[in-house]
Amino acid sequence: MRPIGGDEPVLGVLAATRSELNAFVGEAEAGLSVPEIAGARHYRFGEVEVIGVVTGQGTQLCSVAVARALENRRFAALLMVGVAGGTQPGQAPGDLLVASGAGPLFSDPTLAAPDLVTSIANGLEAAETSVRIGPLAAVERLAQSEEKRRLGESGFIGVDMETQTMLAAARQAGIPAASVRVVLDPLERDIPRSVAALAAAQGGRLWPDIVGLARWPVEVREIVQFMRDMGTALGALRAAAEPVVRAVGDEG
């Protein structure tokens, strides 16, 4: 992937939240321009030019953000990054997942670009980072332990809300795409209901999810654990950024 010049294509890095995007681009040079489309910003990883886009959480917000990004920029490839729920026994916060595809239960997954998946996995392994490759389950809201267990038994290595939407849009646009996720909540732990309520509100569903906010005072221990897990997950995402982007650039 060549440095950008004029209308040359760049790598699009998408994340559901600003904290996830900031973690990934934290190893990049400072933003090279003012915010662009949908709060996007321009970064450089060595010779690879990157446009970072915050999509918002959930299928609907992600679909709108990706469509807008594709209308305003030419991308050589798209990469979804961020956290995911763990669905397999033994997974821990910070474990890296590279999606071979994503889709709902009992449906064929939307596939990621196979060459891109292989290059990313090889790049991470060359950096002495263990990684698991496989399909991600696509869900409409945060999955709790029982649902994660069922999804894991069906072969999914993790669960998120945005990867399939991004992969489908990229396929329609003829752009190679992949997704790199890190485990936030392992199989045996639930996202605290108060935190899930805030996430639901961000996605636009204010009722009945907002009722979960009333549990905030009694979930202090769970929230502290969640914050520790989030710190571990975002740290792993930050460490993975340079080898991932280099691998994508070499592939392009």
XYZ file of C-alpha atoms in Angstrom:
252
model
C 0.000 0.000 0.000
C 1.597 3.232 -1.157
C 1.533 6.520 0.763
C -1.447 8.632 -0.157
C -1.199 11.177 -2.912
C -4.274 13.059 -4.059
C -7.052 10.529 -4.482
C -4.968 7.403 -3.907
C -6.681 4.809 -1.719
C -5.837 4.455 1.949
C -6.474 1.934 4.705
C -9.721 2.506 6.577
C -9.590 1.521 10.257
C -13.024 1.355 11.837
C -13.935 0.970 15.495
C -17.241 1.125 17.322
C -16.022 3.601 19.949
C -13.452 6.353 20.181
C -11.595 4.508 22.969
C -11.117 1.460 20.725
C -9.902 3.561 17.805
C -7.607 5.612 20.025
C -6.093 2.443 21.469
C -5.297 1.107 18.023
C -3.868 4.310 16.552
C -2.047 5.187 19.776
C 1.183 3.877 18.242
C 0.723 6.009 15.132
C 2.120 9.469 14.613
C -0.139 12.309 15.696
C -3.165 12.975 13.527
C -2.073 14.614 10.297
C -5.229 16.584 9.663
C -8.312 18.001 11.287
C -11.224 15.603 11.828
C -12.784 14.527 8.543
C -15.896 12.504 7.696
C -17.980 11.317 10.640
C -15.309 12.392 13.104
C -12.625 10.506 11.162
C -8.983 11.463 11.397
C -5.918 10.958 9.240
C -2.954 8.943 10.613
C 0.295 7.435 9.386
C 1.808 4.079 10.344
C 5.233 4.272 8.727
C 4.490 4.256 4.997
C 0.845 3.298 5.428
C -1.748 6.071 5.427
C -4.805 5.433 7.591
C -8.216 7.043 7.909
C -9.758 6.191 11.287
C -13.547 6.114 11.586
C -15.679 5.732 14.719
C -18.824 3.883 13.639
C -20.839 3.806 16.827
C -22.017 0.593 18.478
C -24.430 -1.787 16.824
C -25.496 -2.775 13.339
C -27.517 0.310 12.468
C -24.946 2.926 13.452
C -22.135 0.918 11.876
C -24.027 0.551 8.603
C -24.611 4.296 8.330
C -21.012 5.176 9.218
C -19.473 2.684 6.777
C -21.749 3.834 3.949
C -20.811 7.449 4.600
C -17.107 6.603 4.726
C -17.283 4.743 1.422
C -19.039 7.702 -0.193
C -16.312 10.105 0.879
C -13.063 8.115 0.540
C -11.331 5.576 -1.667
C -10.048 2.699 0.441
C -7.501 0.062 -0.501
C -8.771 -2.080 2.392
C -11.006 -1.871 5.463
C -10.106 -3.112 8.919
C -12.509 -3.340 11.857
C -10.785 -3.268 15.243
C -11.972 -3.362 18.825
C -13.137 -5.598 21.638
C -15.323 -8.695 21.543
C -16.978 -11.174 23.850
C -15.178 -14.463 24.381
C -17.055 -17.638 23.492
C -14.449 -20.351 24.081
C -13.222 -21.865 27.361
C -9.807 -20.637 28.423
C -9.979 -17.279 26.700
C -8.795 -14.293 28.722
C -9.043 -10.507 28.355
C -6.585 -9.357 25.704
C -6.606 -12.561 23.627
C -6.416 -11.692 19.929
C -8.999 -12.877 17.419
C -8.767 -12.538 13.641
C -12.131 -13.087 12.002
C -12.348 -15.441 9.039
C -15.887 -14.117 8.688
C -18.889 -13.070 10.740
C -22.562 -13.856 10.853
C -25.500 -14.849 13.062
C -26.159 -18.310 14.398
C -27.495 -20.812 11.839
C -26.420 -18.656 8.887
C -23.448 -18.702 6.539
C -20.937 -16.060 7.648
C -19.932 -13.105 5.520
C -16.310 -13.899 4.750
C -13.295 -11.674 5.308
C -10.635 -11.463 2.582
C -8.685 -14.739 3.033
C -5.300 -13.345 1.956
C -5.719 -10.414 4.323
C -6.646 -12.715 7.202
C -3.591 -14.873 6.576
C -1.254 -11.888 6.318
C -2.559 -10.373 9.560
C -2.287 -13.656 11.451
C 1.235 -14.229 10.135
C 2.218 -10.691 11.069
C 0.981 -11.120 14.615
C 2.665 -14.488 14.992
C 5.927 -13.011 13.659
C 5.605 -10.435 16.442
C 5.368 -13.373 18.871
C 1.704 -12.699 19.567
C -0.635 -15.666 19.774
C -3.810 -15.323 17.741
C -6.895 -17.396 17.000
C -8.557 -17.380 13.574
C -12.209 -18.241 13.084
C -15.736 -16.867 12.615
C -17.250 -14.213 14.846
C -20.898 -14.360 15.849
C -22.960 -11.327 14.851
C -25.448 -10.159 17.477
C -27.757 -7.176 17.916
C -26.884 -6.478 21.558
C -24.220 -7.407 24.086
C -24.138 -11.172 24.633
C -24.077 -12.567 28.147
C -22.499 -15.820 29.317
C -25.228 -18.292 28.406
C -25.543 -16.939 24.869
C -21.769 -16.806 24.490
C -21.550 -20.449 25.548
C -24.101 -21.500 22.917
C -22.279 -19.547 20.244
C -18.946 -21.067 21.232
C -20.389 -24.558 21.018
C -21.450 -23.705 17.456
C -17.857 -22.884 16.499
C -17.681 -19.101 16.912
C -14.458 -17.826 18.478
C -15.959 -14.530 19.654
C -18.982 -12.263 19.356
C -19.470 -8.651 18.319
C -22.046 -6.325 16.805
C -20.253 -4.630 13.901
C -17.904 -6.944 11.998
C -20.496 -8.565 9.729
C -21.937 -5.172 8.773
C -18.506 -3.898 7.780
C -17.582 -7.073 5.881
C -20.851 -7.018 3.933
C -20.408 -3.363 2.948
C -16.804 -3.964 1.919
C -17.758 -6.974 -0.199
C -20.461 -4.975 -1.968
C -17.923 -2.224 -2.664
C -15.299 -4.699 -3.881
C -12.838 -3.793 -1.111
C -10.824 -6.419 0.811
C -11.660 -6.337 4.513
C -10.776 -8.046 7.778
C -11.503 -7.712 11.488
C -9.134 -7.888 14.454
C -10.749 -8.141 17.860
C -9.464 -8.632 21.392
C -11.420 -10.471 24.058
C -12.921 -8.115 26.640
C -15.378 -10.287 28.565
C -14.337 -13.949 28.650
C -16.892 -16.736 28.528
C -17.461 -16.961 32.248
C -17.940 -13.214 32.860
C -20.880 -10.999 31.942
C -20.735 -7.336 31.060
C -22.259 -5.590 34.126
C -25.906 -4.754 33.463
C -25.346 -1.071 34.219
C -22.502 -0.920 31.692
C -24.630 -2.799 29.153
C -27.416 -0.277 29.705
C -25.063 2.585 28.870
C -23.955 0.773 25.703
C -27.576 0.211 24.733
C -28.342 3.880 25.248
C -25.418 4.812 23.017
C -26.906 2.565 20.353
C -30.225 4.356 20.638
C -32.282 1.815 22.613
C -33.290 3.802 25.686
C -35.987 1.462 27.022
C -36.040 -1.013 28.713
C -32.219 -1.240 28.729
C -31.860 2.053 30.563
C -33.434 0.393 33.633
C -30.105 -1.418 34.085
C -28.536 1.881 35.135
C -30.357 1.522 38.443
C -28.000 -1.374 39.235
C -24.907 0.831 39.101
C -24.544 1.235 42.925
C -24.748 -2.533 43.573
C -22.356 -3.560 40.775
C -19.237 -1.798 42.005
C -17.148 -4.992 42.181
C -18.245 -6.104 38.708
C -17.593 -2.655 37.268
C -14.072 -2.567 38.739
C -13.357 -5.969 37.177
C -14.790 -4.764 33.878
C -12.528 -1.701 33.900
C -9.478 -3.896 34.557
C -10.490 -6.174 31.694
C -11.016 -3.181 29.422
C -7.558 -1.847 30.225
C -6.016 -5.228 29.412
C -7.993 -5.541 26.181
C -7.174 -2.052 24.920
C -3.509 -2.556 25.792
C -3.444 -5.722 23.694
C -5.166 -3.897 20.836
C -2.557 -1.139 21.011
C 0.303 -3.650 20.943
C -1.202 -5.409 17.916
C -1.607 -2.264 15.821
C 1.863 -1.965 14.289
C 2.207 -5.597 13.096
C -1.394 -5.626 11.875
C -1.089 -2.454 9.830
C 2.278 -3.509 8.453
C 0.767 -6.833 7.369
C -2.151 -5.086 5.678
C 0.219 -2.671 3.937
C 2.423 -5.511 2.683
C -0.652 -7.327 1.381
C -1.812 -4.228 -0.476
